[in-house]
mmCIF file of C-alpha atoms and ligand atoms in Angstrom:
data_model
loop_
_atom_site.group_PDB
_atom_site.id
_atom_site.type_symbol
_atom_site.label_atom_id
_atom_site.label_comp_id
_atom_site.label_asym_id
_atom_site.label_seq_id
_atom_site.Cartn_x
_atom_site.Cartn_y
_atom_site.Cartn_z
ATOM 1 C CA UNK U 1012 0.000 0.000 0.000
ATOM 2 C CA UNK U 1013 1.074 3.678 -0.990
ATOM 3 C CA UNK U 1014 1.946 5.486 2.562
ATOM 4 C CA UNK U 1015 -1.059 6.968 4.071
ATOM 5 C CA UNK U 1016 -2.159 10.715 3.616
ATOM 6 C CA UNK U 1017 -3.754 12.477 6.791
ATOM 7 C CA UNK U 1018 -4.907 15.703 5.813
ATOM 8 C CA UNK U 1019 -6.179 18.349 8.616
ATOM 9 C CA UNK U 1020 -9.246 19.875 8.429
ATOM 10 C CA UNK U 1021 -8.753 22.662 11.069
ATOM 11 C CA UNK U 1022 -12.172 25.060 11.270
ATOM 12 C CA UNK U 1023 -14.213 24.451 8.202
ATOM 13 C CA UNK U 1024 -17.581 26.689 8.349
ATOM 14 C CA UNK U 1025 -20.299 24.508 9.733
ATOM 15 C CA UNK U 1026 -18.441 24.037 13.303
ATOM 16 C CA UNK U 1027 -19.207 27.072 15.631
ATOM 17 C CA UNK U 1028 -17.338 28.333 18.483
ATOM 18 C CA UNK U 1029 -20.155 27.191 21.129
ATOM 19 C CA UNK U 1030 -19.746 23.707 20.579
ATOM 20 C CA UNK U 1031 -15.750 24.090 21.136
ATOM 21 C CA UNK U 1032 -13.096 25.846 22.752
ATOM 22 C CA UNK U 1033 -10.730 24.893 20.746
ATOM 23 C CA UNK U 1034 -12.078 26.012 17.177
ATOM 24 C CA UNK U 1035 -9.323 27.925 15.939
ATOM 25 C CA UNK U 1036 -10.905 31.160 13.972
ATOM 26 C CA UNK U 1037 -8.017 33.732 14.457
ATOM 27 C CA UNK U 1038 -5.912 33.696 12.171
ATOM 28 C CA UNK U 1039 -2.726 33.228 13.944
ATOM 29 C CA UNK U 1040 -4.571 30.235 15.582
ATOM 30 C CA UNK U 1041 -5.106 28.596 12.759
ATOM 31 C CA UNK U 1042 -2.015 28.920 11.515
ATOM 32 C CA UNK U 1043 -0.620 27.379 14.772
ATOM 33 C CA UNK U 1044 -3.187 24.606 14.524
ATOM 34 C CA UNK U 1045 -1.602 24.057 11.230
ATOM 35 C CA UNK U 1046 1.923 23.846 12.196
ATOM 36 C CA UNK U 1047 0.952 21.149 15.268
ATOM 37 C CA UNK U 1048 -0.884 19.244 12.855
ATOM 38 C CA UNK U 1049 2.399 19.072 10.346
ATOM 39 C CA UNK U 1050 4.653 18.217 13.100
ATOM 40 C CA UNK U 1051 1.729 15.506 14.294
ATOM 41 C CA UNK U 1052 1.729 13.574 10.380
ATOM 42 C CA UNK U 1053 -0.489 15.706 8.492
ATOM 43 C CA UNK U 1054 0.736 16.227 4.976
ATOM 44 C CA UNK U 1055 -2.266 18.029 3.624
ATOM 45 C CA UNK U 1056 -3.932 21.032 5.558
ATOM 46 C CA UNK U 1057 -7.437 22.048 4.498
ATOM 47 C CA UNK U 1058 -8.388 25.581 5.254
ATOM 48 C CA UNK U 1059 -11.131 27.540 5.476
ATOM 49 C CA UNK U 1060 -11.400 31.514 6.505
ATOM 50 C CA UNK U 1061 -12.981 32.780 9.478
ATOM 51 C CA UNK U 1062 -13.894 36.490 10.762
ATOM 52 C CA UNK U 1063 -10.886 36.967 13.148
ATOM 53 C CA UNK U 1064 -13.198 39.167 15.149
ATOM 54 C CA UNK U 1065 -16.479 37.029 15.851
ATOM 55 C CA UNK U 1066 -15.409 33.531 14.407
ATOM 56 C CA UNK U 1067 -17.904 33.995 11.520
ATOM 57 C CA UNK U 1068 -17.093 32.077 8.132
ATOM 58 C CA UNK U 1069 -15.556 34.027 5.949
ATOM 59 C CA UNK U 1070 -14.786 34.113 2.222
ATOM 60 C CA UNK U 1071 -11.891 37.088 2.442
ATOM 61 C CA UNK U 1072 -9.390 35.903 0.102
ATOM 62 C CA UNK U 1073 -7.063 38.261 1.745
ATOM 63 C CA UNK U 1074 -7.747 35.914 5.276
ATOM 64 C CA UNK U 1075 -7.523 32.819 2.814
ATOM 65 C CA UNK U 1076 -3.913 34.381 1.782
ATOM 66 C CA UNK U 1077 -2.654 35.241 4.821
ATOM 67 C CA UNK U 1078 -3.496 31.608 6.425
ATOM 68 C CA UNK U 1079 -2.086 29.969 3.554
ATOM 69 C CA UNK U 1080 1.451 32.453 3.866
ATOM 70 C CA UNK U 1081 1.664 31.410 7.456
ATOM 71 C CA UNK U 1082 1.597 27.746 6.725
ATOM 72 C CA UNK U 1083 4.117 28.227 3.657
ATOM 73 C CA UNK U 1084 6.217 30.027 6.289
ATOM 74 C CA UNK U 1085 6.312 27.290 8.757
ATOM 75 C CA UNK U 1086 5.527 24.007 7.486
ATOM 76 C CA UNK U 1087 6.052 22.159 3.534
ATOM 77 C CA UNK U 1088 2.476 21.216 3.804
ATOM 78 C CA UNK U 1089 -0.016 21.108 0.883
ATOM 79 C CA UNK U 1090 -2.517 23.806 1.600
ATOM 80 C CA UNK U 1091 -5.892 22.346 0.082
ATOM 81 C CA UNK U 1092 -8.444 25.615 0.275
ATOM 82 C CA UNK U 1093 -12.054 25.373 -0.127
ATOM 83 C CA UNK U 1094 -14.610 26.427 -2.505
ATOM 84 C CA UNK U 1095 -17.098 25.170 -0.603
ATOM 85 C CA UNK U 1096 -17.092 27.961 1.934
ATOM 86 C CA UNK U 1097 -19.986 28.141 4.063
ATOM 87 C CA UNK U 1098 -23.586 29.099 4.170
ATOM 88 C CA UNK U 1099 -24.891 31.927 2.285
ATOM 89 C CA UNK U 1100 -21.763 32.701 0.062
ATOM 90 C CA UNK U 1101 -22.400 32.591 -3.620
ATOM 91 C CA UNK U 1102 -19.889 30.445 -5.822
ATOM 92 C CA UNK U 1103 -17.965 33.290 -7.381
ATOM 93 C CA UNK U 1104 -17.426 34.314 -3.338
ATOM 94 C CA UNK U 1105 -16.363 30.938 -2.580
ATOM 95 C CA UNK U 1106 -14.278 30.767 -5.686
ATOM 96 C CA UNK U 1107 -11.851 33.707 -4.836
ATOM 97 C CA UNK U 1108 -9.496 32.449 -2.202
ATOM 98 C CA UNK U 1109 -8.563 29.708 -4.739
ATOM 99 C CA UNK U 1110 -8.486 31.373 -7.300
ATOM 100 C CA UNK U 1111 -6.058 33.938 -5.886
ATOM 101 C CA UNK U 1112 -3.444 31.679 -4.509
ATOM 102 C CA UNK U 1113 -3.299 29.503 -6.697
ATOM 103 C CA UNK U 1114 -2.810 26.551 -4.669
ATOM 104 C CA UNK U 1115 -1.732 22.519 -4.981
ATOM 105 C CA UNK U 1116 -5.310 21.883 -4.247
ATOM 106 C CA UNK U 1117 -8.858 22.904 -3.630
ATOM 107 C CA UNK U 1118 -12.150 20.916 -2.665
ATOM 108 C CA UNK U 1119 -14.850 20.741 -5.570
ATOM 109 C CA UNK U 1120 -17.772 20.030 -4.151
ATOM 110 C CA UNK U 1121 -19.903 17.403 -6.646
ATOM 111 C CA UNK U 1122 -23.101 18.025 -6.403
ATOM 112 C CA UNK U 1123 -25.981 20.189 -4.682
ATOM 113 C CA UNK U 1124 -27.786 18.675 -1.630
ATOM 114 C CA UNK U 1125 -29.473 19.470 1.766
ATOM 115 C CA UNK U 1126 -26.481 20.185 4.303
ATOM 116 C CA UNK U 1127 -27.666 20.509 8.165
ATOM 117 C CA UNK U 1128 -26.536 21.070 11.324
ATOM 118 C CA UNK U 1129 -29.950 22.224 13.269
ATOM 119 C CA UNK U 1130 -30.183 19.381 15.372
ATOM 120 C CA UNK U 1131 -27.004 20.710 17.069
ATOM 121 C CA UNK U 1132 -29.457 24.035 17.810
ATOM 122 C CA UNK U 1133 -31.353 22.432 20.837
ATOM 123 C CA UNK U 1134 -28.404 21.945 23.160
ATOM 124 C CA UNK U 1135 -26.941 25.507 22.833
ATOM 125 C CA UNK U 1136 -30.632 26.760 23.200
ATOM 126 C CA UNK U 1137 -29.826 25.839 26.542
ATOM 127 C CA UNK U 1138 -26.806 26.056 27.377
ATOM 128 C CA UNK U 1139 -26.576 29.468 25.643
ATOM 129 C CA UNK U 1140 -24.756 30.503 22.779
ATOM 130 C CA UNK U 1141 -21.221 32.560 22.635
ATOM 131 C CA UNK U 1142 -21.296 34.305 19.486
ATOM 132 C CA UNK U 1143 -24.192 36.808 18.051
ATOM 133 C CA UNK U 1144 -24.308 34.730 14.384
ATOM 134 C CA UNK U 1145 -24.297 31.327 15.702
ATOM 135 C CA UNK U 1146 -27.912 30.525 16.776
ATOM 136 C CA UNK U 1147 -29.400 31.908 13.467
ATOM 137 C CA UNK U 1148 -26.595 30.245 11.507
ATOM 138 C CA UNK U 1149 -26.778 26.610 13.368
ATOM 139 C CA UNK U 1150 -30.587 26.957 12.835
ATOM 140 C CA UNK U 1151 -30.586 28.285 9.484
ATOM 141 C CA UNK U 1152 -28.646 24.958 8.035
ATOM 142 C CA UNK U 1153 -32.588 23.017 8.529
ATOM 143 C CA UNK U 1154 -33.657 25.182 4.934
ATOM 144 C CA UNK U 1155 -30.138 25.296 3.390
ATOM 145 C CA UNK U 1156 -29.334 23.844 0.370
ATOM 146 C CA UNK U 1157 -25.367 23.256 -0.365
ATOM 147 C CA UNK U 1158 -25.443 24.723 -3.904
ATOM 148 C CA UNK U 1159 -23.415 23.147 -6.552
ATOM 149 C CA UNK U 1160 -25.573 22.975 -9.804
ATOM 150 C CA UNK U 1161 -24.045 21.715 -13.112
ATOM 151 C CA UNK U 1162 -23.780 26.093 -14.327
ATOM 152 C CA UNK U 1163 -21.427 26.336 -11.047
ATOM 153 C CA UNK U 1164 -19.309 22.891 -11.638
ATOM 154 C CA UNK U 1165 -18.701 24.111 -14.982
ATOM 155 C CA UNK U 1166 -16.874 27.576 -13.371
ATOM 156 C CA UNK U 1167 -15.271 25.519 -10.792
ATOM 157 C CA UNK U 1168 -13.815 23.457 -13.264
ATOM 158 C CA UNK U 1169 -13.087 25.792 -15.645
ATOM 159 C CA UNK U 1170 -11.183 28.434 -12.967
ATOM 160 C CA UNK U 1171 -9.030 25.136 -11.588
ATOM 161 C CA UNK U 1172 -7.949 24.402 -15.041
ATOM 162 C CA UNK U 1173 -7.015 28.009 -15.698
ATOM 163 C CA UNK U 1174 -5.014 28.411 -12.166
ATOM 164 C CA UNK U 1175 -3.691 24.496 -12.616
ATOM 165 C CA UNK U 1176 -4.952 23.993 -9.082
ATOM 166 C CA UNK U 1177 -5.782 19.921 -8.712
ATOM 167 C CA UNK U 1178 -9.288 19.518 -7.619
ATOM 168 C CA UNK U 1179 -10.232 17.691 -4.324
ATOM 169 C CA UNK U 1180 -13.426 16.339 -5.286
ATOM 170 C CA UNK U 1181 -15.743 16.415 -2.538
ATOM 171 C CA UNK U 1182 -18.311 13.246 -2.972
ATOM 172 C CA UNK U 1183 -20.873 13.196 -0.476
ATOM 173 C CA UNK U 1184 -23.459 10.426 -2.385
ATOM 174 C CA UNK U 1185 -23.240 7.852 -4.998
ATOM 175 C CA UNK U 1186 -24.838 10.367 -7.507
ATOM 176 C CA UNK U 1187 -21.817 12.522 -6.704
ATOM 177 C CA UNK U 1188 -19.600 10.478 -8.528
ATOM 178 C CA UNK U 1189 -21.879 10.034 -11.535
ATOM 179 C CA UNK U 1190 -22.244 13.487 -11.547
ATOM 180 C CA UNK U 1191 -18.148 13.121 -12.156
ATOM 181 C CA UNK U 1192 -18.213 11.096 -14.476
ATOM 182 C CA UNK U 1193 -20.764 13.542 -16.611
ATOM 183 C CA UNK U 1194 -17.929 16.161 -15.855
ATOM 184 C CA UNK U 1195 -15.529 13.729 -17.571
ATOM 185 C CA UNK U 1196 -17.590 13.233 -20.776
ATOM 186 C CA UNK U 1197 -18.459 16.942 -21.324
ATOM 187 C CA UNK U 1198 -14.023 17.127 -21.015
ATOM 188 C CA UNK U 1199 -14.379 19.179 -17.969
ATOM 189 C CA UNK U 1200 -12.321 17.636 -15.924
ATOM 190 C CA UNK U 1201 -9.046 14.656 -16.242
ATOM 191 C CA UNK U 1202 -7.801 11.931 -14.104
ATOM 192 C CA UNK U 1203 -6.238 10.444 -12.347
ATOM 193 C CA UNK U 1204 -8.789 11.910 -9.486
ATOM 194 C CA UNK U 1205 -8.132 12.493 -6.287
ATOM 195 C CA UNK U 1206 -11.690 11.861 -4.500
ATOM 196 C CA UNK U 1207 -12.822 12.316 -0.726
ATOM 197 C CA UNK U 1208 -15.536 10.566 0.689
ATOM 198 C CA UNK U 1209 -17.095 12.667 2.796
ATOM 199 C CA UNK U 1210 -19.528 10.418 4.979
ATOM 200 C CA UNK U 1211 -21.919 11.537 8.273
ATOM 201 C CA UNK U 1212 -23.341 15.056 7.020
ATOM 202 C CA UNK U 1213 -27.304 15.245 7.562
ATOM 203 C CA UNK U 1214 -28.194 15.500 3.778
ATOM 204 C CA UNK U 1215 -25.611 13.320 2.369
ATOM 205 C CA UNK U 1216 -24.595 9.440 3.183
ATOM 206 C CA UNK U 1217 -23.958 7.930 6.400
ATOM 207 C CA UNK U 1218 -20.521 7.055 7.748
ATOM 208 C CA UNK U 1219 -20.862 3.621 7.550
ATOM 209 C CA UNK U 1220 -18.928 1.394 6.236
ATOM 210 C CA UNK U 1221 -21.238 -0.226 4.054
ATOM 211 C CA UNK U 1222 -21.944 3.806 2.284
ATOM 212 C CA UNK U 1223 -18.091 3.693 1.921
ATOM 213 C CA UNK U 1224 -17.748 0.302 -0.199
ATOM 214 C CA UNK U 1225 -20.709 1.545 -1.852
ATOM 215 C CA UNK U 1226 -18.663 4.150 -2.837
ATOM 216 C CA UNK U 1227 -15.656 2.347 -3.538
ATOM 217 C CA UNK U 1228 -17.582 -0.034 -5.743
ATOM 218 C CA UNK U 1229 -19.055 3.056 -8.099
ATOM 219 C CA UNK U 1230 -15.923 4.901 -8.023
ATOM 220 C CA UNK U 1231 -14.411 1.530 -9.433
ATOM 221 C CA UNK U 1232 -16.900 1.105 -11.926
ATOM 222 C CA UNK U 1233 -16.942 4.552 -13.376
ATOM 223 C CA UNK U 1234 -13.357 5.763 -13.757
ATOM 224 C CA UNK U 1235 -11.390 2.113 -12.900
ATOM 225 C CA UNK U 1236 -9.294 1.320 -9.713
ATOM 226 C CA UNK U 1237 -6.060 3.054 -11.711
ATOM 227 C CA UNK U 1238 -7.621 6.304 -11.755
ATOM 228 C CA UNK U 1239 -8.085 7.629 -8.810
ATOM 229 C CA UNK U 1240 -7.353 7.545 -5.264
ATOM 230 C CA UNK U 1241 -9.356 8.313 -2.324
ATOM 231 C CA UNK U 1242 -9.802 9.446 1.135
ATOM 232 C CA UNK U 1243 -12.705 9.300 3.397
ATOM 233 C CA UNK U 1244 -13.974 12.326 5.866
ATOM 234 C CA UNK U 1245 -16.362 10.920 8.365
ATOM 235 C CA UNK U 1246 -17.904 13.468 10.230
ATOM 236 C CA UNK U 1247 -19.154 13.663 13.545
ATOM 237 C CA UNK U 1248 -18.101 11.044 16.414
ATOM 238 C CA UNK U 1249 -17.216 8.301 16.180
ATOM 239 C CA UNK U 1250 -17.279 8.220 12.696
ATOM 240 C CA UNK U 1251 -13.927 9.776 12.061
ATOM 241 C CA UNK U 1252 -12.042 7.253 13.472
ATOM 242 C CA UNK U 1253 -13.998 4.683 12.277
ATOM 243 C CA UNK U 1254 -14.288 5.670 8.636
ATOM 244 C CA UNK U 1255 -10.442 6.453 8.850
ATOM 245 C CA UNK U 1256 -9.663 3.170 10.460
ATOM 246 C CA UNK U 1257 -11.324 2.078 6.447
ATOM 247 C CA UNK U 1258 -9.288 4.151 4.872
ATOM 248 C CA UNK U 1259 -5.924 3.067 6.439
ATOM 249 C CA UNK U 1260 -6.497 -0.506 5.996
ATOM 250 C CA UNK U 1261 -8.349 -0.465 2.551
ATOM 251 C CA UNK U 1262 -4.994 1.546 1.176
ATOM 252 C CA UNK U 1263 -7.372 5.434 0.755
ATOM 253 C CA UNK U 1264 -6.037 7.947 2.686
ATOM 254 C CA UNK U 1265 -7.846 10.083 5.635
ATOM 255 C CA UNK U 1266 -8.875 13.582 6.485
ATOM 256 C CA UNK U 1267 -9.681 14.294 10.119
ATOM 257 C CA UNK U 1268 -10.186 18.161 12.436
ATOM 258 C CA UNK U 1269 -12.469 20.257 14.272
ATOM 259 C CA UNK U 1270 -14.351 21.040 10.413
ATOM 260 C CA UNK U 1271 -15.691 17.529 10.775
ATOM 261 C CA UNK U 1272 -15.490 16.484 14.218
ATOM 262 C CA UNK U 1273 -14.977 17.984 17.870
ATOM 263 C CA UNK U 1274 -14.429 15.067 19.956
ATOM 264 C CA UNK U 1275 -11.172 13.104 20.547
ATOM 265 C CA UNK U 1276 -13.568 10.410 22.502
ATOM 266 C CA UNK U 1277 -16.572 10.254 24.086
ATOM 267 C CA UNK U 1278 -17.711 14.061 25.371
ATOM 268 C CA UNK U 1279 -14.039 14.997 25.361
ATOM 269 C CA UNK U 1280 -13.156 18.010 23.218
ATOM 270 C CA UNK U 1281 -10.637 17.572 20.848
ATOM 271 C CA UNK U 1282 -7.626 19.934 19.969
ATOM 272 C CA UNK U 1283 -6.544 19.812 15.881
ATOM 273 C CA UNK U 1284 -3.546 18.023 16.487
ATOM 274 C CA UNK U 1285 -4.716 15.559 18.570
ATOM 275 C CA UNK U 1286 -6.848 14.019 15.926
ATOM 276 C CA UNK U 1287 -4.025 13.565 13.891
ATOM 277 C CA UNK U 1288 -2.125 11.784 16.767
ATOM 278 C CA UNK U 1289 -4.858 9.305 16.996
ATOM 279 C CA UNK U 1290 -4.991 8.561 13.191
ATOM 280 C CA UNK U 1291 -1.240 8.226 13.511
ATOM 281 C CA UNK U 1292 -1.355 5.799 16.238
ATOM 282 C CA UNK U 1293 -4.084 3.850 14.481
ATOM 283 C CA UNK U 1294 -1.858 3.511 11.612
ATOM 284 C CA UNK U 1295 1.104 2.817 13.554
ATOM 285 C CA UNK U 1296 -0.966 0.000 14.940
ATOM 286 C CA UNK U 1297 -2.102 -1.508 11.372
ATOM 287 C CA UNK U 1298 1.346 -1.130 10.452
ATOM 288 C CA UNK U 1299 0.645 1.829 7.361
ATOM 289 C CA UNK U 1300 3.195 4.474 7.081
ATOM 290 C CA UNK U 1301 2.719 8.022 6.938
ATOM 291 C CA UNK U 1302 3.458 9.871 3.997
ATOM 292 C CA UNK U 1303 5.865 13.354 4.233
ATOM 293 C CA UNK U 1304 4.599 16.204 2.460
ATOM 294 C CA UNK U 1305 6.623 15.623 -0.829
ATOM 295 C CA UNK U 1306 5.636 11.538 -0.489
ATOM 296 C CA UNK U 1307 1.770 13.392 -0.904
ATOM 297 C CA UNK U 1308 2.866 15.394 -3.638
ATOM 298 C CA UNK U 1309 4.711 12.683 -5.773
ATOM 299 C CA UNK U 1310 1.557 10.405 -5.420
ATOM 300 C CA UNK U 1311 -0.922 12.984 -6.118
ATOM 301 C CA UNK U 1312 1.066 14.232 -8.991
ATOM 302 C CA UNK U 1313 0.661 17.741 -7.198
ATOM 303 C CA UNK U 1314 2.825 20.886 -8.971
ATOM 304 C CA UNK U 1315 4.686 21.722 -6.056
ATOM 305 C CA UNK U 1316 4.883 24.693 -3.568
ATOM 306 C CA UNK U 1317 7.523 26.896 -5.519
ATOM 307 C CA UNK U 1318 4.259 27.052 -8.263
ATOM 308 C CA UNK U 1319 1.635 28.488 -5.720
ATOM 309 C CA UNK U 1320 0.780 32.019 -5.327
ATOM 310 C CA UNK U 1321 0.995 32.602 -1.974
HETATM 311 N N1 LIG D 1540 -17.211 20.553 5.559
HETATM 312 C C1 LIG D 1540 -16.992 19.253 4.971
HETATM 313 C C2 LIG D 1540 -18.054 18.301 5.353
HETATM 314 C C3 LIG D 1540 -15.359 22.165 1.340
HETATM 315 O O1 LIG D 1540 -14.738 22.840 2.132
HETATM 316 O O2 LIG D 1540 -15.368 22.367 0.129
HETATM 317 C C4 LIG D 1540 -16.788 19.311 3.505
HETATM 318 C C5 LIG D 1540 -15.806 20.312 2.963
HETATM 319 C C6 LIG D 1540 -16.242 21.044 1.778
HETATM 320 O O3 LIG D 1540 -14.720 20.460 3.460
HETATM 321 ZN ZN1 LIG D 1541 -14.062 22.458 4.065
#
């Protein structure tokens, strides 16, 4: 098996402050987030802006560029950012931190779908929430729709192309990957892919591992084994650690952080890095090796950092 890819996830824009204390959102914390991670076994780091002031998602390519800088400064890690963003941001908005640095990578999300978080609402109802946005936010995911129509795909795909930035394609349902493989025929997009799983979100398929081989078994079908490889996100608790316990011993690769999941076990609070010291001794214990950085790169066929523009 190739050496095993952990990429970090560190804030994302569906976690809110309430639920953890250690939800980086400053920008300097995310950045040292970041750095722990690296030094932890993460090769890839995921990264999403916040509103320093508030912790409010943010789509600020300036923020985007500034995290991304402070990673380049301290760690060789792949920076993967998002165009996913977060609620209420319109795909042009979630398009700009990509498309102005440049980077190795950035998530394309494959398809439009209900994406919730309400049922997280009740408990901070009353236990009280920390931030002014959060309760209308948390709440506000029961009517939201995660756009990512066939118009958008196209302009995802087509600014990628144009800033050679290698898509993370974000599958959250079997008819994501079909919805790939149309993307293929119309010559949007090229293999070999580099897919995530992502498996838990109210809206999309569960994190179980019978949705993963599901998965596994379409992926196969539509663009053959040889063309692609994969990692799996499972959000929530447990499902991280189970769906990544899949991906180390199925030979994908794994994404974990605070974007997906806050706890480290049962009701305790996770911090970033800790999550990837967990995968790592899970893999240590199934006897996978981690892959560096450059290992990440070679296998992913990435263009390297000295081609980014940040
Ligand atoms: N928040 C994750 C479930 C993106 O940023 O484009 C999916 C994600 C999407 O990371
Ligand atoms: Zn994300």
């Amino acid at each position: 098996m190739d050496k095993l890819i952990i990429t970090s996830a560190l804030t994302g824009a569906i976690t809110v402050p309430s639920q953890s204390e250690y939800l980086p959102f400053k920008t300097e914390d995310i950045i040292a987030d970041a750095v722990a991670c690296v030094e932890a076994g993460a090769s890839s780091i995921h990264i999403h802006a916040r509103n320093p002031n508030n912790g409010a998602p943010s789509s600020d390519p300036e923020i985007v560029r500034e995290i991304a800088v402070g990673i380049k400064e301290r760690t060789d890690a792949v920076v993967c950012i998002t165009t996913g963003g977060g609620m209420g941001m319109t795909p042009q908005e979630r398009l700009r931190g990509a498309a102005m640095c440049k980077p190795e990578l950035a998530s394309f999300n494959l398809g439009s779908m209900n994406f919730s978080m309400h049922p997280v609402a009740k408990r901070f109802n009353q236990l009280g929430w920390q931030k002014d946005w959060e309760k209308e936010y948390v709440e506000g995911t029961k009517n939201f729709i995660f756009s990512n129509t066939f118009g958008s795909m196209e302009i995802f795909a087509q600014t990628m192309a144009d800033n050679h930035v290698k898509p993370e394609f974000e599958a959250y349902d079997v008819g994501h990957l079909h919805n790939l493989h149309f993307l293929v025929q119309q010559g949007l997009v090229k293999g070999p892919f580099w897919i995530q799983f992502v498996l838990g979100v109210l809206g999309g398929l569960t994190a179980e591992p019978q949705s993963l081989m599901m998965m596994l078994e379409t992926a196969d079908r539509l663009f053959g084994r040889e063309n692609y490889q994969w990692s799996v996100i499972g959000v929530g608790y447990p499902n991280e650690f189970h769906m990544a316990t899949m991906g180390i011993i199925m030979g994908g690769h794994v994404r974990v952080g605070l974007e997906d999941n806050i706890f480290i076990r049962q009701r305790e609070l996770a911090r970033n890095h800790e999550l990837v010291e967990k995968v790592v001794r899970l893999a240590n214990e199934l006897e996978r090796e981690i892959a560096t950085p450059d290992e990440m790169r070679a296998m992913l066929g990435l263009k390297g950092l000295d081609a980014v523009n940040f």
